[in-house]
Amino acid sequence: MKAAGLNVVRMGESSWGRWEPADGKFDFAWMDEVVAEMGKAGIQVIMGTPTYSIPVWMYAKHPGMLARPLGGGDTGYGMRQNMNIDDPDYRRYAERIIVALVRHYKDNPHVIGWQLDNETSAYGSANASVHREFVTWLQAKFKTTAALNEAWLLNYWGQQVDSWENFPTRDFANSTGYKLDWARFQQWRASRFIGWQADLVRRAARSDQFVYQNNASLSRAEVNAYDMTRPLDVAGNDVYFNWQDEYDGRHQTLQGNLARGAKGRNFFVAETTGQAQGWDAVKQIPPYDGQMYQDVFANIGNGANLHMYWHWSSLNAGQEIYWKGVLGHDHEPNRIYAEVARTGNDLKKVGAALVDLKKDNRVAVLYSTDSNNALTFMPFDKWTKPLPPSFHADGYRRIFERVNAALYQAKVETDIVFADAPDFSKYKLLIVLALYIADDALLQKISDFVQQGGHVIMTFKSGEANENFMVRWHTAPGPLRQAAGFKYQETSTLLKPLKLKGDPFEVGDGNTVETIAELLQLETAQALAYYDHPFFGRYPAVTRNQYGKGSLLYQGTELGEAQQLAVLKEELKRIGLYGPDQELPPAVQIKHATSKAGKKLHFYFNYSAAAVNVGYRYGKGTEMLAGAPVQAQQDLALAPWGVAIVAED
Amino acid sequence: MKAAGLNVVRMGESSWGRWEPADGKFDFAWMDEVVAEMGKAGIQVIMGTPTYSIPVWMYAKHPGMLARPLGGGDTGYGMRQNMNIDDPDYRRYAERIIVALVRHYKDNPHVIGWQLDNETSAYGSANASVHREFVTWLQAKFKTTAALNEAWLLNYWGQQVDSWENFPTRDFANSTGYKLDWARFQQWRASRFIGWQADLVRRAARSDQFVYQNNASLSRAEVNAYDMTRPLDVAGNDVYFNWQDEYDGRHQTLQGNLARGAKGRNFFVAETTGQAQGWDAVKQIPPYDGQMYQDVFANIGNGANLHMYWHWSSLNAGQEIYWKGVLGHDHEPNRIYAEVARTGNDLKKVGAALVDLKKDNRVAVLYSTDSNNALTFMPFDKWTKPLPPSFHADGYRRIFERVNAALYQAKVETDIVFADAPDFSKYKLLIVLALYIADDALLQKISDFVQQGGHVIMTFKSGEANENFMVRWHTAPGPLRQAAGFKYQETSTLLKPLKLKGDPFEVGDGNTVETIAELLQLETAQALAYYDHPFFGRYPAVTRNQYGKGSLLYQGTELGEAQQLAVLKEELKRIGLYGPDQELPPAVQIKHATSKAGKKLHFYFNYSAAAVNVGYRYGKGTEMLAGAPVQAQQDLALAPWGVAIVAED
Amino acid sequence: MKAAGLNVVRMGESSWGRWEPADGKFDFAWMDEVVAEMGKAGIQVIMGTPTYSIPVWMYAKHPGMLARPLGGGDTGYGMRQNMNIDDPDYRRYAERIIVALVRHYKDNPHVIGWQLDNETSAYGSANASVHREFVTWLQAKFKTTAALNEAWLLNYWGQQVDSWENFPTRDFANSTGYKLDWARFQQWRASRFIGWQADLVRRAARSDQFVYQNNASLSRAEVNAYDMTRPLDVAGNDVYFNWQDEYDGRHQTLQGNLARGAKGRNFFVAETTGQAQGWDAVKQIPPYDGQMYQDVFANIGNGANLHMYWHWSSLNAGQEIYWKGVLGHDHEPNRIYAEVARTGNDLKKVGAALVDLKKDNRVAVLYSTDSNNALTFMPFDKWTKPLPPSFHADGYRRIFERVNAALYQAKVETDIVFADAPDFSKYKLLIVLALYIADDALLQKISDFVQQGGHVIMTFKSGEANENFMVRWHTAPGPLRQAAGFKYQETSTLLKPLKLKGDPFEVGDGNTVETIAELLQLETAQALAYYDHPFFGRYPAVTRNQYGKGSLLYQGTELGEAQQLAVLKEELKRIGLYGPDQELPPAVQIKHATSKAGKKLHFYFNYSAAAVNVGYRYGKGTEMLAGAPVQAQQDLALAPWGVAIVAED
């Protein structure tokens, strides 16, 4: 490790059974030795609280602490992350080991911080006690069952709740309002658990030890990345992807934007792909030469302050045999190790100048955890076409990834802002994607943003339902109607893709739209494109409305890949966000940041196996990795899977 | 509603929780108001017994009333139609609300009739009490376990039942006889439940109030549409389909034939598609202009006396947000409303003359609920090819839909007769499709029909098993052998489609047969077609036998679409049922009926987006919708998605 | 039967409920009659112990004897082969019926032997008592939990077992070591059960009555065919396949090789396809003329001493209606019967000379039950392409079938040797396929075989993990490294097929490799082929190493069908195993054997619908079926689906 230039290691979070081999019997000696060795090698340690996988003896004593699956069904020991995180026995044991562990390492100079648990969620717990607390949570929210019945429209099928005592469990619930609030409740429980651990650790830890978690990723139903990162010092994310031909840096950037946006500051890449991953061996994709090196600098360019592989060395047995680390099963140096070592040694030269980079983006994308969940409960598509690698099927996630991919293809760096506490006042362009669940205040805020001079690109489904999953009783798009400049009363699925009439965005064969068509009726907006179809042709597909000092471009249908990119670029030009970055070759990406020392940095990445020259269009400076001077307007040569970082003078 | 010309509304069946917000506490006031409003607007009310969805408090008191799923597994509150309909607690509550409700509205002049429950079935209940009653039911049927063992061939795997006490549950049963009788028992329970409700309602209701149910549709395993409509005054069906390009009137006609055949008289379209439907939003297909208007008259032409949309206005929350009614989520007039209003207002002019139309068809199709079920338990195909819209995969249902589609393409109006009490003596042509389960009497009746001059088109699998799901011990086709004029001892799956030798039905590229080949050995029949294959080529694919005064055409294989239509048309010509209707353009359909006043009516429908002229080949009369005179032999102009109704003078 | 020349029948194994209609009440009379009839007809009887399907009354008394499914879930009466074979009540009843039955028929001269149970396995039983015995089994194997924790690497996720009492059940276990040992334990239980029955029967039976079972087939996870045939006199296998165009003799030969290899002597074809099979009617494929006749001689040529159809006559009801026997549902003579009769009567002439044939093959394929199981738990592929008929998807089974198919296409007769007790010292060529699980001793034995002059063809994944499912800690291929002459540290999935550079095996369009690429680094081996790819191209795909007096050819990737055949043929030529057999036309197969009388026999089979002439290249002799003399080097005419058997003088 030392030879490879690594200087931080995370340990301990997977070892409760080893820390505490029997109830109340602690063993730290084995780890003390490892930490001491690390210390000698100059490697700092992040210690993890080991609460995500319970020991055998604990289950034997308290089998009831496992999460009961939604809808019932059997459960048992074997999997990790399968307990009810609010089970009192579990909490008691967890508190004991956390406090013991933190006290033990509090004064160890090599231990610089704490990871809380691992990829925490509520694990789908539908235990009786969870149900009871949910009822209490609902009582606090709605006060009366009458208010609940109205908010959730429970007279449908005559399912009004007559008393809190009779409130049915989530197991077979059909109510959309129920589903959404249950998801929020589970998110809240998961965030509360992290907050509880953060408090426990902080009370016992050394004051300069930081506390973080690795869950600021595009997230599961039961995780609200924004809320869960509140109690932490730093947000961390786990970025897994496949190397070789699927690797293009898109996913890393999206996850980086999300982690940076969650906490509003630099973040940790807490885990990322070593050789390959999988709970089987069916998709083992080790990197081509150069990819791993390049990827570290891409994460740094996104604002990462730490880059950790999961994991150093591969496991020789168990479920994760083929979740392969830097070293393989022989634990000997190999091709991957050599590349990591090259990276580590270069970082010794340039790393200090790349910490705490500041990003200053003009474009933001709004992320709505609620809309993601709600569109799973009430999907508008079933996506059967092959997707680009690492896209996730279905609804919100797909449109979110698709438009973010267009932004990436357009080489536009973006921030992610969260619907949970949105602040987009400083941006020039705000992207709003299928914002299905939104309260009136959020929609008003978007309208105000436009009126005051902001620009918005928005898609279908936005503003449709309120915060209780109640589709609005006013003509769509409800409170957005004035800013959007149209209304609609009907939505049609598109069973087959259509074209836009006259190819208005000049994309030739790429002229396709699909999935959905809201039948927009213009009020003050102008149509940018119409469908090419005898019936749909009377409705506009894309509109733009000037509203106050700003504008709102609306896509009432799902644009094909080329079409989406073209619409985006046209809008960027119109609002003055189009520059030389946008003219870079397709395989080249660029990132900008300002260093702590105030220097302007420009990162260039070649995501291809062919060398390429790109025009450097910024000020005179130095390419940091090679240490070579760079002139304004000169050409930069990028090797296959190469990277260059220019610091302006 | 009034403005839209609507004059009947169904209400109340989904509102048990609102009728009875707490145990024994009834609330009718809210509905009294609505009924009064309706009365003022001249809209009559059908009230529904609200027993298909139980209130929250009832489940809390009696969780055991829910249907236990076959094979076990968890269940709970949330879904509708999930109770054991014979649970004594449930029955007691149901009786109380029904009686209270009927008494309350018995004298309300606006309430013209009663809907019983909603789309009732036995809901797969495999509760212990249901098992016990099943054993009693079997005892009554078979008397001794020895008789049962023999009928079901239970010495197979040594599974003879030694005593009624030890009779195993249905859960993991493999016996084919068991499966079929269990399905019948469940059908019987569902029909009994409807009979019980009919009696309850009739005892309390006003004598001129009718009683009906909405389940005379191509049905679930647990519904026998023939039996279930016995206790009713009118049969009702729910007709759901997609508008736009999938819409062609075929499904409506088939469902109409079935509802008309079940009760042997005019029927109600109890629910049909408004804007769109779905328990999600993945297939929202609102109509093209004209489709909704036309569709009402198609149902009337099939014999419907009532046409109700499900539903008037869309729900803004819950599982059925996107089961969209005439009005959308804004509850404002819209394009759909405008078309419904146009229809309603035209019906004010012509409706009275279109009630109680008489149909007089020469062709009948036999429907066998038992065969449908049995071929699910022992399927002969796994259908993987894309099907035309609204076809249902697998076995009996598919061949039934396929041949009915050929009849529709041939513009032949048909009746459906039920194997449960078949009467086809008045028809000229009887279609018998995969009649897998049939007792000797039914087969004899078909033979007699042929002998006495009837014509039959029959497919493979007919006559194979007896009423106990016992494949006959005599050489196939058993009792049909004389009428069919062949025998066979072997059946082969066709793994790939074959051609017929020499394209005998002149369908060119459409010359394909598939799925199955019974290896027919001619006795008195003649071969109409042979397979084009070295092995199968020695067996005929299609045969015809003259038997007595009639004929039986047999298809030992599944004919491709064009092939099936060609065989049907050739047979229609041969037996004198081919006329000008059959020469109409593909997209045009025709329906005939006689009005109460004794006038001959001819309905023409253009199922396409292109205007078309068709030759009117009946007597001088008047086109009712436009009020224009029509000469014999003149051309009728049909608008896109247009309809014309000519009443002969 | 007699007329058809049948001389053995198996009966009774499916009739516990009939043998013992009530607890302790036995009835043999019905069978006595049948056996007597058989005796009169000169047909000998194999009687089966009826323990695979329990009677209704037994379940009613002891519902707990059923196998609890892994992971829990409901279970109940209906299926066969669903009990815990170690349940004490079940064992008591089984012993009682077995002893009574054997005593009853012990002295019946027509009863020549006993079948034990039917296709026995452990039926996935995860009952509490099974768990307890597993813990005991593990204790015997590992002695301490510490040893177990180390062998299974249970500190992963902190899941060390602290005491045998707390040992978790298999239900939700993730440990790979756990999964493999559980599979072995279940195999051991199944084999023990068969041993127990064998002892019971032998103690009560006549000394000349043999004992066998029908489970020496490519097997389920819970069956180890090698171990299970130890207690038997003869191995039996059940060979099911489809006739018509899928039928090519490949599967029969593979299963025959396996049954012959399991016991190291001639075997019984205990069940094989009559007309067709299936638990439904979706794939009914009766034979073309000639196929059934030919197939009997193919099995004989593989070393079968008995050939029994399942079954004589078809069942008219129950789950297996369409598992059709020789006779159909009318139980009358038919086309199939005629062919069986032709076969039976020819066997009367030539059968005696075809019993106890000796096979003397030079090529062996190693079969590893453990690797088959382990690669299910940790698969390296997900196979989505259409497979040739009767191939089974996924991992070990697929590569095993694929390479055996190449051997069959190359007309190379092979033995199967079992990794459980391998002896391949007498072979010239050993095929080792994805031998993922192997202890050091087995790998050493393979190395020694090479060193002493043997030749090996080996594929990827061999030697990867040890007997505890622990991937080796030494650089791959571990103990095989010297013999293989290379090492590798990385493995990549091939997401798309690649070509080999320069088409080294001259297969044109067949030049594809796929699924996996181990990144081999040559040490002493030479490369036979490289990938055609910028990155993978630096690694060899196929290597050969001279080691001692022998050689090891290694395939680090999955070769396409043509490629695999070409590599195999080239290697056969190189080591002197290529002769005139290998030049036979594609559809022709050849088998060799030596008769009891010491005559050399050569079987020729034409697996096609076209007649073909083949060059006979062995000594002067007689074609046995026609009784015609055959000269060396003459041409033999083979009818469509024809067979010729030449006995050298």
PDB file of C-alpha atoms in Angstrom, chain C residues 391-488:
ATOM      1  CA  PHE C 391     -28.582 -28.179 -23.704  1.00  0.00           C
ATOM      2  CA  HIS C 392     -29.040 -26.820 -20.262  1.00  0.00           C
ATOM      3  CA  ALA C 393     -28.217 -23.238 -19.575  1.00  0.00           C
ATOM      4  CA  ASP C 394     -25.634 -21.838 -17.218  1.00  0.00           C
ATOM      5  CA  GLY C 395     -22.124 -22.513 -16.338  1.00  0.00           C
ATOM      6  CA  TYR C 396     -20.697 -25.880 -15.711  1.00  0.00           C
ATOM      7  CA  ARG C 397     -23.475 -27.846 -17.284  1.00  0.00           C
ATOM      8  CA  ARG C 398     -23.226 -25.842 -20.468  1.00  0.00           C
ATOM      9  CA  ILE C 399     -19.482 -26.121 -20.969  1.00  0.00           C
ATOM     10  CA  PHE C 400     -19.761 -29.802 -20.085  1.00  0.00           C
ATOM     11  CA  GLU C 401     -22.434 -30.379 -22.706  1.00  0.00           C
ATOM     12  CA  ARG C 402     -20.699 -28.200 -25.242  1.00  0.00           C
ATOM     13  CA  VAL C 403     -17.387 -30.008 -25.196  1.00  0.00           C
ATOM     14  CA  ASN C 404     -19.091 -33.388 -25.027  1.00  0.00           C
ATOM     15  CA  ALA C 405     -21.046 -32.290 -28.099  1.00  0.00           C
ATOM     16  CA  ALA C 406     -17.769 -31.550 -29.875  1.00  0.00           C
ATOM     17  CA  LEU C 407     -16.507 -35.015 -28.944  1.00  0.00           C
ATOM     18  CA  TYR C 408     -19.719 -36.486 -30.301  1.00  0.00           C
ATOM     19  CA  GLN C 409     -19.438 -34.465 -33.512  1.00  0.00           C
ATOM     20  CA  ALA C 410     -15.865 -35.728 -33.809  1.00  0.00           C
ATOM     21  CA  LYS C 411     -17.205 -39.280 -33.390  1.00  0.00           C
ATOM     22  CA  VAL C 412     -14.936 -39.911 -30.428  1.00  0.00           C
ATOM     23  CA  GLU C 413     -16.326 -42.365 -27.920  1.00  0.00           C
ATOM     24  CA  THR C 414     -15.564 -41.321 -24.379  1.00  0.00           C
ATOM     25  CA  ASP C 415     -15.867 -42.482 -20.813  1.00  0.00           C
ATOM     26  CA  ILE C 416     -16.883 -40.255 -17.974  1.00  0.00           C
ATOM     27  CA  VAL C 417     -14.705 -40.424 -14.883  1.00  0.00           C
ATOM     28  CA  PHE C 418     -15.875 -38.900 -11.635  1.00  0.00           C
ATOM     29  CA  ALA C 419     -13.908 -36.382  -9.653  1.00  0.00           C
ATOM     30  CA  ASP C 420     -15.210 -38.180  -6.552  1.00  0.00           C
ATOM     31  CA  ALA C 421     -12.843 -41.099  -7.171  1.00  0.00           C
ATOM     32  CA  PRO C 422     -11.083 -40.448 -10.421  1.00  0.00           C
ATOM     33  CA  ASP C 423      -9.080 -43.044 -12.246  1.00  0.00           C
ATOM     34  CA  PHE C 424      -7.853 -41.877 -15.613  1.00  0.00           C
ATOM     35  CA  SER C 425      -4.554 -43.679 -15.701  1.00  0.00           C
ATOM     36  CA  LYS C 426      -5.581 -45.866 -18.598  1.00  0.00           C
ATOM     37  CA  TYR C 427      -6.635 -43.047 -20.942  1.00  0.00           C
ATOM     38  CA  LYS C 428      -4.619 -41.277 -23.553  1.00  0.00           C
ATOM     39  CA  LEU C 429      -6.609 -38.059 -23.449  1.00  0.00           C
ATOM     40  CA  LEU C 430      -8.354 -36.521 -20.479  1.00  0.00           C
ATOM     41  CA  ILE C 431     -10.821 -33.655 -20.845  1.00  0.00           C
ATOM     42  CA  VAL C 432     -11.088 -31.331 -17.837  1.00  0.00           C
ATOM     43  CA  LEU C 433     -13.860 -28.758 -17.990  1.00  0.00           C
ATOM     44  CA  ALA C 434     -14.218 -25.820 -15.615  1.00  0.00           C
ATOM     45  CA  LEU C 435     -12.979 -27.914 -12.710  1.00  0.00           C
ATOM     46  CA  TYR C 436     -13.703 -25.038 -10.366  1.00  0.00           C
ATOM     47  CA  ILE C 437     -13.735 -27.036  -7.151  1.00  0.00           C
ATOM     48  CA  ALA C 438     -10.842 -29.405  -6.660  1.00  0.00           C
ATOM     49  CA  ASP C 439      -8.557 -30.293  -3.819  1.00  0.00           C
ATOM     50  CA  ASP C 440      -4.799 -30.232  -4.266  1.00  0.00           C
ATOM     51  CA  ALA C 441      -4.630 -33.997  -4.571  1.00  0.00           C
ATOM     52  CA  LEU C 442      -6.878 -34.064  -7.618  1.00  0.00           C
ATOM     53  CA  LEU C 443      -4.918 -31.304  -9.319  1.00  0.00           C
ATOM     54  CA  GLN C 444      -1.680 -33.110  -8.492  1.00  0.00           C
ATOM     55  CA  LYS C 445      -3.090 -36.280  -9.980  1.00  0.00           C
ATOM     56  CA  ILE C 446      -3.895 -34.452 -13.224  1.00  0.00           C
ATOM     57  CA  SER C 447      -0.418 -32.962 -13.285  1.00  0.00           C
ATOM     58  CA  ASP C 448       1.092 -36.381 -12.706  1.00  0.00           C
ATOM     59  CA  PHE C 449      -1.026 -37.833 -15.486  1.00  0.00           C
ATOM     60  CA  VAL C 450       0.454 -35.293 -17.881  1.00  0.00           C
ATOM     61  CA  GLN C 451       3.976 -35.739 -16.645  1.00  0.00           C
ATOM     62  CA  GLN C 452       3.740 -39.473 -17.170  1.00  0.00           C
ATOM     63  CA  GLY C 453       2.657 -39.046 -20.778  1.00  0.00           C
ATOM     64  CA  GLY C 454      -1.029 -38.306 -20.702  1.00  0.00           C
ATOM     65  CA  HIS C 455      -2.637 -35.548 -22.706  1.00  0.00           C
ATOM     66  CA  VAL C 456      -5.128 -33.121 -21.254  1.00  0.00           C
ATOM     67  CA  ILE C 457      -7.505 -30.619 -22.761  1.00  0.00           C
ATOM     68  CA  MET C 458      -8.582 -28.242 -20.032  1.00  0.00           C
ATOM     69  CA  THR C 459     -10.731 -25.121 -19.869  1.00  0.00           C
ATOM     70  CA  PHE C 460     -10.876 -21.916 -17.874  1.00  0.00           C
ATOM     71  CA  LYS C 461     -11.925 -21.937 -14.233  1.00  0.00           C
ATOM     72  CA  SER C 462     -10.081 -25.215 -13.557  1.00  0.00           C
ATOM     73  CA  GLY C 463      -8.242 -25.321 -10.276  1.00  0.00           C
ATOM     74  CA  GLU C 464      -9.597 -21.961  -9.161  1.00  0.00           C
ATOM     75  CA  ALA C 465     -11.094 -22.942  -5.792  1.00  0.00           C
ATOM     76  CA  ASN C 466     -10.241 -25.589  -3.258  1.00  0.00           C
ATOM     77  CA  GLU C 467     -12.560 -28.184  -1.747  1.00  0.00           C
ATOM     78  CA  ASN C 468     -14.016 -25.606   0.660  1.00  0.00           C
ATOM     79  CA  PHE C 469     -14.947 -23.185  -2.108  1.00  0.00           C
ATOM     80  CA  MET C 470     -11.976 -21.041  -1.128  1.00  0.00           C
ATOM     81  CA  VAL C 471     -10.390 -19.449  -4.181  1.00  0.00           C
ATOM     82  CA  ARG C 472      -6.733 -20.335  -3.903  1.00  0.00           C
ATOM     83  CA  TRP C 473      -4.363 -17.819  -2.352  1.00  0.00           C
ATOM     84  CA  HIS C 474      -1.639 -18.653  -4.851  1.00  0.00           C
ATOM     85  CA  THR C 475      -1.462 -17.259  -8.334  1.00  0.00           C
ATOM     86  CA  ALA C 476      -3.802 -19.113 -10.668  1.00  0.00           C
ATOM     87  CA  PRO C 477      -3.981 -21.815 -11.865  1.00  0.00           C
ATOM     88  CA  GLY C 478      -2.421 -22.788  -8.512  1.00  0.00           C
ATOM     89  CA  PRO C 479      -1.157 -26.353  -8.346  1.00  0.00           C
ATOM     90  CA  LEU C 480      -1.726 -26.711 -12.096  1.00  0.00           C
ATOM     91  CA  ARG C 481       0.680 -23.902 -12.930  1.00  0.00           C
ATOM     92  CA  GLN C 482       3.654 -26.087 -13.784  1.00  0.00           C
ATOM     93  CA  ALA C 483       1.675 -28.494 -15.927  1.00  0.00           C
ATOM     94  CA  ALA C 484      -0.211 -25.679 -17.620  1.00  0.00           C
ATOM     95  CA  GLY C 485       2.877 -23.549 -18.206  1.00  0.00           C
ATOM     96  CA  PHE C 486       1.270 -20.181 -17.525  1.00  0.00           C
ATOM     97  CA  LYS C 487      -0.110 -18.026 -14.762  1.00  0.00           C
ATOM     98  CA  TYR C 488      -2.919 -15.481 -14.685  1.00  0.00           C
TER      99      TYR C 488
END
